[in-house]
């Protein structure tokens, strides 16, 4: 996703979808590929992010004096932050193409997606921005030269939305982290785009500390992409999420309603993290296809090893053995 060509391919690729009613059965290979990609369920976090991004893009459209207002998506690992970010970026790209027509939009780049590299310096981060658009960078170029080329090219390409992922890797308390934070501030003021950041539990990191943190906090709204609660008042958002995923399965012998009935178990198994849940259901579906059962049961789910974070959280309930007593 970290080059324009790869992001454009992602944005324009038809999304995975279950077969429509009455469609001929798909082959085993087609269904394996489908469950490998699987559907992206529209979550409240995606809806909230999309609405806020659209509003801020309109709000900042004619703002030329200072940096435009921005957004930060935060939450625990596996909560769907990157998925939400990419889906909003995809929607922005497709909306731009519809608005201007494919031919007119051919030379434009409405969306940029950049990952903050580990222990990023200002120069390595600037290089990542350059790499996205294929801007040539030579060993002898200074950070200022790379930054200048990035700002010029991004402006000429008409970039409207800049998404920066893994923002928690920045630590303004260190020299390199402070310089990287200054670079991002510089880019927000020189590129006429809306900036959206995503990172793990951003509010608990040093990102909002000190003068630089105060500047970021003063410009950015926070969207919390938290794990799904089992219950929210009278609603059961996690069960609804499971139902949506089950509806999208393409298994010939799976009984509808099986997975929603397992909602308490699935919530405990995944801690309500959408990333862990999606992996569990996808992996169970692929297992069911390979072994020929074509259905997901609790036995199928129990046999799957999830990510280490989920496995650490999950503690199966086991009945303690009753000690046998000697009547003598």
Coordinates of N, CA and C in Angstrom, one line a residue, residues 63-68 188-189 219:
X63 N -8.5 26.7 3.1 CA -7.7 27.2 4.2 C -6.2 27.1 3.7
X64 N -5.6 28.3 3.6 CA -4.3 28.4 3.0 C -3.3 29.0 3.9
X65 N -3.7 29.6 5.0 CA -2.7 30.3 5.9 C -2.0 29.3 6.9
X66 N -2.8 28.5 7.5 CA -2.3 27.5 8.5 C -2.6 26.1 8.1
X67 N -2.1 25.1 8.8 CA -2.4 23.7 8.6 C -3.8 23.4 8.8
X68 N -4.4 22.6 8.0 CA -5.7 22.2 8.1 C -6.0 21.3 9.3
X188 N 2.3 19.4 6.8 CA 0.9 19.8 6.9 C 0.7 21.2 6.6
X189 N 1.7 22.0 6.7 CA 1.6 23.5 6.4 C 1.9 23.8 4.9
X219 N -4.6 20.6 17.0 CA -5.1 20.6 15.6 C -5.9 19.3 15.3

